[in-house]
PDB file of C-alpha atoms in Angstrom:
ATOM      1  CA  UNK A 920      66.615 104.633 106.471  1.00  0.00           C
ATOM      2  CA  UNK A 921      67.672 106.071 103.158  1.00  0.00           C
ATOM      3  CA  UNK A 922      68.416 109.629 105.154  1.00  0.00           C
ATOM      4  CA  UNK A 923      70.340 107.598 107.974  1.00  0.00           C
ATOM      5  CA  UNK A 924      72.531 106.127 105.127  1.00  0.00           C
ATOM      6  CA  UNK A 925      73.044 109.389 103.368  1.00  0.00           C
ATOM      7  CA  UNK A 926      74.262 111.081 106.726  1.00  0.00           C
ATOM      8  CA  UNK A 927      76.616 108.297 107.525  1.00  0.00           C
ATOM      9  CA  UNK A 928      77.814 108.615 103.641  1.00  0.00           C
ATOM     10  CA  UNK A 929      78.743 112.583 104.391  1.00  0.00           C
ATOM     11  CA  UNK A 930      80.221 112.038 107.603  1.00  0.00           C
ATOM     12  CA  UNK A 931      82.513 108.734 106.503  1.00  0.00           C
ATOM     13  CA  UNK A 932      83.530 110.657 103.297  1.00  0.00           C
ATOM     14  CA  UNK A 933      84.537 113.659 105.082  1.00  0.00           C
ATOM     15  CA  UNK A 934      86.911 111.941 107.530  1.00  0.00           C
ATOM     16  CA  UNK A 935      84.293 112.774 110.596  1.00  0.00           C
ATOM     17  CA  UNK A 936      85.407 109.399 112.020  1.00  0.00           C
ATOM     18  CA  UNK A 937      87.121 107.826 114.920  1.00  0.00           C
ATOM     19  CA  UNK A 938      89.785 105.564 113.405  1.00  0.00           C
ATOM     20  CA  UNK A 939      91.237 105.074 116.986  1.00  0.00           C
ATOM     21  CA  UNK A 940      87.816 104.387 118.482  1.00  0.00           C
ATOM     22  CA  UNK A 941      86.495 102.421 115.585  1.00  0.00           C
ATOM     23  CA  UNK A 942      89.399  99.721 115.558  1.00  0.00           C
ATOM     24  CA  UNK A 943      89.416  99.449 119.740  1.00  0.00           C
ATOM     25  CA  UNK A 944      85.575  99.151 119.742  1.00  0.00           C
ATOM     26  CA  UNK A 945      84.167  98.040 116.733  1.00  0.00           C
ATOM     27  CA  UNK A 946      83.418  95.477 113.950  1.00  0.00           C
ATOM     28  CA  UNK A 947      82.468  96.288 110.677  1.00  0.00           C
ATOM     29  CA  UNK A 948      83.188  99.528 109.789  1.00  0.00           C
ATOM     30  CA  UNK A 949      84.334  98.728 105.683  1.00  0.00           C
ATOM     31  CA  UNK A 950      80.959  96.655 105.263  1.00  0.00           C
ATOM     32  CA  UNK A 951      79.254  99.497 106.891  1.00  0.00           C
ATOM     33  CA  UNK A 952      81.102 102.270 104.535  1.00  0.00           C
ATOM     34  CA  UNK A 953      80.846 100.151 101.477  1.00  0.00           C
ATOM     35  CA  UNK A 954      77.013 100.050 102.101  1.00  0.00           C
ATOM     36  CA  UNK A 955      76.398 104.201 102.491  1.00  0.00           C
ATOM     37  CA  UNK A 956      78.336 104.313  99.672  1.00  0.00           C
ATOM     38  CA  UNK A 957      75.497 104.342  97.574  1.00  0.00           C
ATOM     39  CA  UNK A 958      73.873 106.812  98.953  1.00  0.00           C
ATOM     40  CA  UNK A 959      75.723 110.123  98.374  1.00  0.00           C
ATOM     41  CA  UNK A 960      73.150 113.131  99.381  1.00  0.00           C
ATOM     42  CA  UNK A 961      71.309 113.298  96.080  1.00  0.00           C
ATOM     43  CA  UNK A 962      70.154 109.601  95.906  1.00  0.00           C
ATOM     44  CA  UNK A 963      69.056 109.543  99.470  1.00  0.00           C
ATOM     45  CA  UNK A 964      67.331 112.941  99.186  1.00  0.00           C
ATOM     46  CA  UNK A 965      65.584 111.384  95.921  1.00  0.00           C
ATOM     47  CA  UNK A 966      64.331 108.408  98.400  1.00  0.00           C
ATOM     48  CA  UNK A 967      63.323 110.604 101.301  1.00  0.00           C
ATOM     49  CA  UNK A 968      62.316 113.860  99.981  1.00  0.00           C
ATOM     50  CA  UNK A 969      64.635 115.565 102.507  1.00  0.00           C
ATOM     51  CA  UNK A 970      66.904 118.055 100.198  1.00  0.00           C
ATOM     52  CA  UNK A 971      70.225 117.701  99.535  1.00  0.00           C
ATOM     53  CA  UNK A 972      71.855 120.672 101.076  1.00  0.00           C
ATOM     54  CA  UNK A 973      70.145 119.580 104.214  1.00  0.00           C
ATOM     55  CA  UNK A 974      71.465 116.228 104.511  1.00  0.00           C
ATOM     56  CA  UNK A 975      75.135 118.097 103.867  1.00  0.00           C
ATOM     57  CA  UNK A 976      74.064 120.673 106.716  1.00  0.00           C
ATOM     58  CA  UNK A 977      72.928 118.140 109.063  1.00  0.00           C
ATOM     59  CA  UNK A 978      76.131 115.896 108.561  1.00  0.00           C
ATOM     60  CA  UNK A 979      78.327 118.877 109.340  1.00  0.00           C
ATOM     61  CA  UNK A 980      76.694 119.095 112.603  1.00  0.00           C
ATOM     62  CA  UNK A 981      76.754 115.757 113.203  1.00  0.00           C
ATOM     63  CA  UNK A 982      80.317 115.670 112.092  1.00  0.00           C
ATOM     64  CA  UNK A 983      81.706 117.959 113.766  1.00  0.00           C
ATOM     65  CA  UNK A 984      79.875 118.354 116.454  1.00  0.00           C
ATOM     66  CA  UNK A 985      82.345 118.005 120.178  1.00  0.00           C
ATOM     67  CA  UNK A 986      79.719 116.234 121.473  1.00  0.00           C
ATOM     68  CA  UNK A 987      76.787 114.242 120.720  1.00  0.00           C
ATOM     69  CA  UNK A 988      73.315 113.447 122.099  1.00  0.00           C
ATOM     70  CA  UNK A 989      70.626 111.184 120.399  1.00  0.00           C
ATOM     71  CA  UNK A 990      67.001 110.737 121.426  1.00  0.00           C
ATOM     72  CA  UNK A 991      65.498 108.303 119.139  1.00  0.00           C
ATOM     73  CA  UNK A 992      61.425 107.786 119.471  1.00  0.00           C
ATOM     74  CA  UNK A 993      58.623 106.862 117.541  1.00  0.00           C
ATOM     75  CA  UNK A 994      59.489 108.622 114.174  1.00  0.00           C
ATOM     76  CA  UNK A 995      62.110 105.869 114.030  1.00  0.00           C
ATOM     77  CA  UNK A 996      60.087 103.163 115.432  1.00  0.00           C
ATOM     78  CA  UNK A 997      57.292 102.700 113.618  1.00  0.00           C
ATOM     79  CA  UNK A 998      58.653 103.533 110.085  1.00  0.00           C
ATOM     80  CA  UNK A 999      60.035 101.368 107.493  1.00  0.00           C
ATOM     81  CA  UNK A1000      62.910  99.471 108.431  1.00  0.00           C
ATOM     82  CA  UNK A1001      62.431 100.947 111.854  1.00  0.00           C
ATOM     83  CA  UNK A1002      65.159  98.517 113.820  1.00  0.00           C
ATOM     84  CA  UNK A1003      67.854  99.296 110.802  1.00  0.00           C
ATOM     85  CA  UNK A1004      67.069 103.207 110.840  1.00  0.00           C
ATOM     86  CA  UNK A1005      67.552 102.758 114.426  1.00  0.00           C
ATOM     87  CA  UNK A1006      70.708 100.986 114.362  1.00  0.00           C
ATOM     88  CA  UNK A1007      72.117 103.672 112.091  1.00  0.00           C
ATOM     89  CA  UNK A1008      71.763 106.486 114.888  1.00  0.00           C
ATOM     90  CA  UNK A1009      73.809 103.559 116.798  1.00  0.00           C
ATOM     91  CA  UNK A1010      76.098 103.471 114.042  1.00  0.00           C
ATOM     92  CA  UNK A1011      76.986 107.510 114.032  1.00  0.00           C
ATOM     93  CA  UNK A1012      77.887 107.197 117.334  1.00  0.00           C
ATOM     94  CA  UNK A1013      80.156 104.709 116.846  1.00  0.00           C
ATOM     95  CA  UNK A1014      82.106 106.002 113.777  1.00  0.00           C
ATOM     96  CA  UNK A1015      82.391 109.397 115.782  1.00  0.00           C
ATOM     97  CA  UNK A1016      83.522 107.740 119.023  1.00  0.00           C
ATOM     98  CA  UNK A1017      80.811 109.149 120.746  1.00  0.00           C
ATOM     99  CA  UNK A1018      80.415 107.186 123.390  1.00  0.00           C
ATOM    100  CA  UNK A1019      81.454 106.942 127.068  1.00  0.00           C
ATOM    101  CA  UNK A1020      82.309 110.165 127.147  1.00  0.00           C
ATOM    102  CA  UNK A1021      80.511 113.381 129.182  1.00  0.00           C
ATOM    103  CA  UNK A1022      77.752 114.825 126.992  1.00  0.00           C
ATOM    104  CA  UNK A1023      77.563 111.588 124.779  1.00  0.00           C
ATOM    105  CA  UNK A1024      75.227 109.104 124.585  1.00  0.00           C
ATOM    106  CA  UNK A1025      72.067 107.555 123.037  1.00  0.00           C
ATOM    107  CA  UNK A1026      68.938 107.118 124.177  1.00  0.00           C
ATOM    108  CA  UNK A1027      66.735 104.684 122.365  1.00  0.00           C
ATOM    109  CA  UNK A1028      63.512 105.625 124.972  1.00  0.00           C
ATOM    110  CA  UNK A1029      60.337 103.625 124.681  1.00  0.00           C
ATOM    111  CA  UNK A1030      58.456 106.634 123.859  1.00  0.00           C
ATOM    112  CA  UNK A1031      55.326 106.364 125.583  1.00  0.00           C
ATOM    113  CA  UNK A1032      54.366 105.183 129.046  1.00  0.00           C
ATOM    114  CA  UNK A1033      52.057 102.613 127.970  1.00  0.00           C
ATOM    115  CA  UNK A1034      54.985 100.586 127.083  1.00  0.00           C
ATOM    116  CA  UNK A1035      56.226 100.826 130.678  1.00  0.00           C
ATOM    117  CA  UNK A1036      52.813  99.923 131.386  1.00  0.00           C
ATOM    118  CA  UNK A1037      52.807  96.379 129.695  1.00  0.00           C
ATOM    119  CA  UNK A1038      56.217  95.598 131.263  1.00  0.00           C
ATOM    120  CA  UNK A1039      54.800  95.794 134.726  1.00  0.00           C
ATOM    121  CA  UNK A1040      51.386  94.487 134.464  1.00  0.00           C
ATOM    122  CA  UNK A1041      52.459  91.115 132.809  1.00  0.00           C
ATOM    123  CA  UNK A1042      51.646  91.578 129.075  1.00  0.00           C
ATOM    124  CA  UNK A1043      55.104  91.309 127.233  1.00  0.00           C
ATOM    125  CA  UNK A1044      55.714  88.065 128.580  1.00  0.00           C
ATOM    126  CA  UNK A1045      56.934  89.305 132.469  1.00  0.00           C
ATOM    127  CA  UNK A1046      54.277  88.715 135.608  1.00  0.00           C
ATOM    128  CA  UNK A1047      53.616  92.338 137.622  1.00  0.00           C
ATOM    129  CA  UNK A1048      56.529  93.663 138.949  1.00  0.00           C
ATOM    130  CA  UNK A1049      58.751  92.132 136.702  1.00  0.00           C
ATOM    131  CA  UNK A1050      58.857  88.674 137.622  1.00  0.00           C
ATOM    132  CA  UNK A1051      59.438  86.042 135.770  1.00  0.00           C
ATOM    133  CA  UNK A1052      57.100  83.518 134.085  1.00  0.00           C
ATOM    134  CA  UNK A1053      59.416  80.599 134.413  1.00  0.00           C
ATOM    135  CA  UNK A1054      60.603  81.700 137.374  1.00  0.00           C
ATOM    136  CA  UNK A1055      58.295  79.209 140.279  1.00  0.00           C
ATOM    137  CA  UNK A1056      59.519  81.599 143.296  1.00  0.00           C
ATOM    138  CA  UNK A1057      58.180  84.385 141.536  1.00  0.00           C
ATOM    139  CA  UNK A1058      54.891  82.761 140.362  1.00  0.00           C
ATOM    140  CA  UNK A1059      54.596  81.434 143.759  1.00  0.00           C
ATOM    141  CA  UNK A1060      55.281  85.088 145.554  1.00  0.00           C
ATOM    142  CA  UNK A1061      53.008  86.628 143.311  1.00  0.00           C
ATOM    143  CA  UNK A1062      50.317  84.000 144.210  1.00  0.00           C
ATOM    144  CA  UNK A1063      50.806  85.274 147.482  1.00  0.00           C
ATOM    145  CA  UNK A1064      50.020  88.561 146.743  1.00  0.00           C
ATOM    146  CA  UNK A1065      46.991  88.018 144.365  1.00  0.00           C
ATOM    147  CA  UNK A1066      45.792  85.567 147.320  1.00  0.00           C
ATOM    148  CA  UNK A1067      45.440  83.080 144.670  1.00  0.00           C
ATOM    149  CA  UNK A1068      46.907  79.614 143.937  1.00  0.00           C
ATOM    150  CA  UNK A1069      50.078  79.465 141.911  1.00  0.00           C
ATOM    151  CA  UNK A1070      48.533  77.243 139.359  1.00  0.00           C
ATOM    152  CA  UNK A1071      45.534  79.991 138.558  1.00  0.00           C
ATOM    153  CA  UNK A1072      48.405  81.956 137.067  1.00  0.00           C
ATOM    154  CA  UNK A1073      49.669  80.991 133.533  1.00  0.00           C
ATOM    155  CA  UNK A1074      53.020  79.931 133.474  1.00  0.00           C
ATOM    156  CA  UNK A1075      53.338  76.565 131.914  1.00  0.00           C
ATOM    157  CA  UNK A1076      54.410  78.567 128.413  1.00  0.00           C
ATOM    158  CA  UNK A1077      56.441  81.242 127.195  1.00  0.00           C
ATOM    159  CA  UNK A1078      53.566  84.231 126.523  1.00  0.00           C
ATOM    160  CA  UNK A1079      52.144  84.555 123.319  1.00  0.00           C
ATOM    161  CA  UNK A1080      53.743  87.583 121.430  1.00  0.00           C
ATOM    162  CA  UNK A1081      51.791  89.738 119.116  1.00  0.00           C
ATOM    163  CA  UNK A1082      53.003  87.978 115.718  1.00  0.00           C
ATOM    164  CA  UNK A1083      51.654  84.780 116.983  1.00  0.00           C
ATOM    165  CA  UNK A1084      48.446  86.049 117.999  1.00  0.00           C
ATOM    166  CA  UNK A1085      47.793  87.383 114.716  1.00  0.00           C
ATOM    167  CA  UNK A1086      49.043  84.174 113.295  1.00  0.00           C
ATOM    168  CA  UNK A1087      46.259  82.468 115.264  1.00  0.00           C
ATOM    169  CA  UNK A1088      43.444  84.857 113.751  1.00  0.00           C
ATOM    170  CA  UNK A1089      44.630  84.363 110.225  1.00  0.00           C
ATOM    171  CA  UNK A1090      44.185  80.491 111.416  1.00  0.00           C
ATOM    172  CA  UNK A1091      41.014  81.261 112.543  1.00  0.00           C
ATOM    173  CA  UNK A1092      42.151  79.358 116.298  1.00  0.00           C
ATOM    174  CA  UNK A1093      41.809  83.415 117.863  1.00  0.00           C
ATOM    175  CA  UNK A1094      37.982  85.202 117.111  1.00  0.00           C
ATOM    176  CA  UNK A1095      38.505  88.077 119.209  1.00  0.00           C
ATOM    177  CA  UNK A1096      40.836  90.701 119.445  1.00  0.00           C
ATOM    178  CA  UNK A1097      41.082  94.124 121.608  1.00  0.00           C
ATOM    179  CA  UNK A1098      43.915  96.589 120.515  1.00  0.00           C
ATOM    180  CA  UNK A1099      44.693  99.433 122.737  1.00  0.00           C
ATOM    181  CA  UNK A1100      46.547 102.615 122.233  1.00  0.00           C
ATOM    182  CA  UNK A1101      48.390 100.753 119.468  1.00  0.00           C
ATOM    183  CA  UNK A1102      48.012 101.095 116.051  1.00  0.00           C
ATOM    184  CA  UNK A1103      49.057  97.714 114.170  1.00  0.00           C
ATOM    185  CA  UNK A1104      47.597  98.266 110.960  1.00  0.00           C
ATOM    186  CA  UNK A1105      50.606 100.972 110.315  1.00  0.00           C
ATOM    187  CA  UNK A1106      53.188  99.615 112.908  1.00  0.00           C
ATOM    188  CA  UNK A1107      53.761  95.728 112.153  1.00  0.00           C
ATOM    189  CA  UNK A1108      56.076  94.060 109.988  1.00  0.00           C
ATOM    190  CA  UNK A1109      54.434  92.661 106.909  1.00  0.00           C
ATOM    191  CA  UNK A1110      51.778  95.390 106.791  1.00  0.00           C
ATOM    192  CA  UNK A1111      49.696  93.995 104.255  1.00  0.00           C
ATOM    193  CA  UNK A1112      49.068  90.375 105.432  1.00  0.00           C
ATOM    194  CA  UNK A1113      48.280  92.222 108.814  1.00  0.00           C
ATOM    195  CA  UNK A1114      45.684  94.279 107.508  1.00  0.00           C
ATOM    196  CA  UNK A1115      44.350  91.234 105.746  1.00  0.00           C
ATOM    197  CA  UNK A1116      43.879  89.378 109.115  1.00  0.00           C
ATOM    198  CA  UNK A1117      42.463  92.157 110.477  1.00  0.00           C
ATOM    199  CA  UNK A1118      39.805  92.951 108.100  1.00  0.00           C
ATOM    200  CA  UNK A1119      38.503  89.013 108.202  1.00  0.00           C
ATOM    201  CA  UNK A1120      34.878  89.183 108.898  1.00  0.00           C
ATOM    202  CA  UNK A1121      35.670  85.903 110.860  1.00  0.00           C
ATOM    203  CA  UNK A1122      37.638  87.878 113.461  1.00  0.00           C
ATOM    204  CA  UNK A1123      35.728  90.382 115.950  1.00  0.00           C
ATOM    205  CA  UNK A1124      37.936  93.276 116.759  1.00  0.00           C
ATOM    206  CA  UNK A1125      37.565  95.510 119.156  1.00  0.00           C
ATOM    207  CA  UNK A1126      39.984  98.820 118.902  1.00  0.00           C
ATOM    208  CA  UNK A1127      40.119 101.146 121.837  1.00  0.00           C
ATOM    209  CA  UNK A1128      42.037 104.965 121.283  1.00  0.00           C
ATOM    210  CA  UNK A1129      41.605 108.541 121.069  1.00  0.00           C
ATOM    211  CA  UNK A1130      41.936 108.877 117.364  1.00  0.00           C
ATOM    212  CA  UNK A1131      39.977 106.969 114.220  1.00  0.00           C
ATOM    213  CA  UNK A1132      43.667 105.126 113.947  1.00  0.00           C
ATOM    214  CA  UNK A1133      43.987 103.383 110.409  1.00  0.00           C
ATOM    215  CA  UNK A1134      43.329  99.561 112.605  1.00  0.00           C
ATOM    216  CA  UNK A1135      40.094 101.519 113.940  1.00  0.00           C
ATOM    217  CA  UNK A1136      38.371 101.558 110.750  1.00  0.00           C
ATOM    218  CA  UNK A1137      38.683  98.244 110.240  1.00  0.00           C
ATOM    219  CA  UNK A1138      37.457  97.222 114.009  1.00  0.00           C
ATOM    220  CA  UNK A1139      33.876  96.285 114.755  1.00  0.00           C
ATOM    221  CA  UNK A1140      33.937  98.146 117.938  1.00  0.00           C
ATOM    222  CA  UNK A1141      35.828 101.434 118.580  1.00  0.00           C
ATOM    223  CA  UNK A1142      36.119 102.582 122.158  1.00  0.00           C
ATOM    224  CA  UNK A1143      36.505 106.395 122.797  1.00  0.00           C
ATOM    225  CA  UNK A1144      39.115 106.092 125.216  1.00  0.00           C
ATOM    226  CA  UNK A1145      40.306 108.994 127.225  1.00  0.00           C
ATOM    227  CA  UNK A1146      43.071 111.132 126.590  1.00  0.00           C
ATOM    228  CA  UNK A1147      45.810 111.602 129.709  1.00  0.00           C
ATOM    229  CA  UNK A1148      44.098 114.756 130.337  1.00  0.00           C
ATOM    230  CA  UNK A1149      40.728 113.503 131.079  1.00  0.00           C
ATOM    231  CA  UNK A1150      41.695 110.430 133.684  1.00  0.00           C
ATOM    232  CA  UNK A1151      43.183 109.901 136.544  1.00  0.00           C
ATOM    233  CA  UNK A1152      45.689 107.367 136.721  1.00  0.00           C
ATOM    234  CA  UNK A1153      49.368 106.521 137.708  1.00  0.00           C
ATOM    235  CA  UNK A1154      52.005 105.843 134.392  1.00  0.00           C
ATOM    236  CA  UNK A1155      55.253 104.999 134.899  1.00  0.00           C
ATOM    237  CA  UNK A1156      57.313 107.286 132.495  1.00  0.00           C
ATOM    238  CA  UNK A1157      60.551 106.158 129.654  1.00  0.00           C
ATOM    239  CA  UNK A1158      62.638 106.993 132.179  1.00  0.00           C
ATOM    240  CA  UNK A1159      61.265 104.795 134.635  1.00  0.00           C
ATOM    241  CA  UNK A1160      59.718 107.076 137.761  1.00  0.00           C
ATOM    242  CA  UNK A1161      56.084 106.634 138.254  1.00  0.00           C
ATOM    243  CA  UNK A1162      53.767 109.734 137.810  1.00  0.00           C
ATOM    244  CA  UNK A1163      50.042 110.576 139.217  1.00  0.00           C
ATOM    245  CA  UNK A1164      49.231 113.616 137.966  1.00  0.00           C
ATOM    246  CA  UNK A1165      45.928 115.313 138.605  1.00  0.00           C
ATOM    247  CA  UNK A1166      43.583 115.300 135.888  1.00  0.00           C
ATOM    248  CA  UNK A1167      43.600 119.004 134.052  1.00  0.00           C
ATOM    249  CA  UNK A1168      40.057 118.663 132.221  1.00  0.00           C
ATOM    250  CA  UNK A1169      37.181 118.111 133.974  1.00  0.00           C
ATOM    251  CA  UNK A1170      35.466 117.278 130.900  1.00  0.00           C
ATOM    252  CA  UNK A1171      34.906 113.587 130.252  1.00  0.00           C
ATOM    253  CA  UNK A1172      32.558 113.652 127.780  1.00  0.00           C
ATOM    254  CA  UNK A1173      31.604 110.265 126.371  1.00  0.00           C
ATOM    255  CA  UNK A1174      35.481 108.710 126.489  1.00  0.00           C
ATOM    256  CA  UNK A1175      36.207 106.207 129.192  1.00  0.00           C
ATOM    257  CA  UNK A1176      39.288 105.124 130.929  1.00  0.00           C
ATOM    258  CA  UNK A1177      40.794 101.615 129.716  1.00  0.00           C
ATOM    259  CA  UNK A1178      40.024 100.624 133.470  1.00  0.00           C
ATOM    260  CA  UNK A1179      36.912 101.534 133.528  1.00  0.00           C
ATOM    261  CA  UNK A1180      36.155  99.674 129.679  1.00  0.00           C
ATOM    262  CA  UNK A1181      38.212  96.658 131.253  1.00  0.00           C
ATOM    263  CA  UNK A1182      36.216  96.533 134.321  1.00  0.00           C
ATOM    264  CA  UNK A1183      32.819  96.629 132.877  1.00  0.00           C
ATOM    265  CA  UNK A1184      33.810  93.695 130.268  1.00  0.00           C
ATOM    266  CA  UNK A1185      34.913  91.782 133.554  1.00  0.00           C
ATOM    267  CA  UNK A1186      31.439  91.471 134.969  1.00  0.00           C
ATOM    268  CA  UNK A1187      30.315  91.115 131.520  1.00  0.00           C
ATOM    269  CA  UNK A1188      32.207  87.763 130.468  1.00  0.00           C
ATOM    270  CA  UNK A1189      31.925  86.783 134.578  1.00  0.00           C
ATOM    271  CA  UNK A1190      28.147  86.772 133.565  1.00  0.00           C
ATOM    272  CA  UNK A1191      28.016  85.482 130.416  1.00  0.00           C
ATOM    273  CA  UNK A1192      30.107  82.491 131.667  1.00  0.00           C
ATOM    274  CA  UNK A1193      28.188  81.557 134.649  1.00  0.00           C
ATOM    275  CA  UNK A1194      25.240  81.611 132.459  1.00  0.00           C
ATOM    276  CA  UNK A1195      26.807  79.540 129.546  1.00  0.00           C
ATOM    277  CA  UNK A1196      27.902  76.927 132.549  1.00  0.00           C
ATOM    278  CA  UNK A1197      23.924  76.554 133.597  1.00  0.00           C
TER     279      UNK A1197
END
């Protein structure tokens, strides 16, 4: 954030703006120049350990650049102040007027195909193929397809994001939780009350990933899940086409696909609830 605010500072106090763009298309440009104010290229470089000179360099080419492309990923995402840091990248854009023109843009990409993933299966709140919880013609078509009965499909609530889930553990009302390919101990808001609920010896958490993540070593269970190279599986991409590539490594070793992990817990709860109902 504090670099963001230090390269907006350079490129407002050089005159690399778009008066003529700003006023037709924008709101807030003094607050926003009052605010980098404060953070000429030493202070920010003091915050972010970036050097001086380099924040000048990089807000000459940002500047003056003819035209501008942004990709903006994980780096941003999952630091702190991630959604402001973000909005900055916006925010040189604007002031530049780089928008709407050819070889302009931003693209604030999801970064990873698992997030595709959860958008299509149903776990950010939308049923498979993007319908709509609260929509009854889409529960009802995909009861259709599942060969099921609309009301075996929960719908009667909006879902239940990942803040309130961990507000349930902390409550004690949720005892079990499986993270995959995620690493909330490093990536939520309010980082230490997050890593307090998930080091509560009340809660059982599983963690599933490729890497001894920072939420793994708190987890009762780690999975060894399997890197894309050693499964076989179809991801839909950031920019939205759907992939199936052939697996490069032969080489499984003992990681397992999330399918296979999810699969084998099916018949395990299917068992252990028939037997609990006898």
């Amino acid at each position: 954030m504090a670099l963001m605010n230090g390269l907006l500072h350079e490129i407002i106090e050089h005159g690399w703006v778009d008066r003529e763009y700003i006023d037709a298309h924008t709101v807030g440009f003094d607050e926003l120049r009052n605010r980098v104010a404060e953070f000429p290229p030493q202070r920010a470089a003091e915050i972010c350990g970036v050097d001086a000179d380099d924040i000048r360099c990089a807000a000459r080419l940002l500047g003056t650049a003819e035209r501008l492309l942004s990709t903006v990923l994980q780096g941003f995402y999952q630091s702190h102040q991630a959604t402001a840091a973000a909005v900055q990248v916006n925010n040189i854009h604007l002031v530049r007027g780089m928008l709407g023109k050819p070889g302009c843009g931003i693209l604030q990409m999801n970064g990873q195909p698992t997030a595709e993933n959860t958008r299509e299966c149903g776990a950010d709140g939308d049923l498979p193929g993007f319908r709509n919880w609260s929509n009854d013609e889409h529960v009802a078509d995909l009861a259709r397809v599942w060969n099921i009965e609309p009301q075996q499909i929960p719908h009667y609530a909006p879902p239940t994001h990942a803040m309130q889930m961990f507000r349930y553990a902390e409550e004690g009302t949720l005892r079990m939780l499986w993270v995959t390919a995620t690493n909330p101990a490093v990536s939520l808001p309010e980082l230490s009350r997050i890593r307090d609920i998930l080091a509560q010896t009340r809660l059982f958490l599983v963690v599933e990933d490729i890497f001894m993540t920072e939420t793994a070593e708190l987890a009762d269970v780690v999975l060894p899940a399997a890197a894309w190279a050693r499964k076989q599986e179809r991801s839909p991409m950031p920019t939205a086409p759907c992939t199936s590539p052939k697996r490069p490594s032969s080489h499984q070793g003992s990681r397992v696909a999330t399918w296979t992990f999810f699969s084998t817990m099916r018949g395990a709860w299917t068992f252990a609830t028939r037997t609990a109902g006898r």
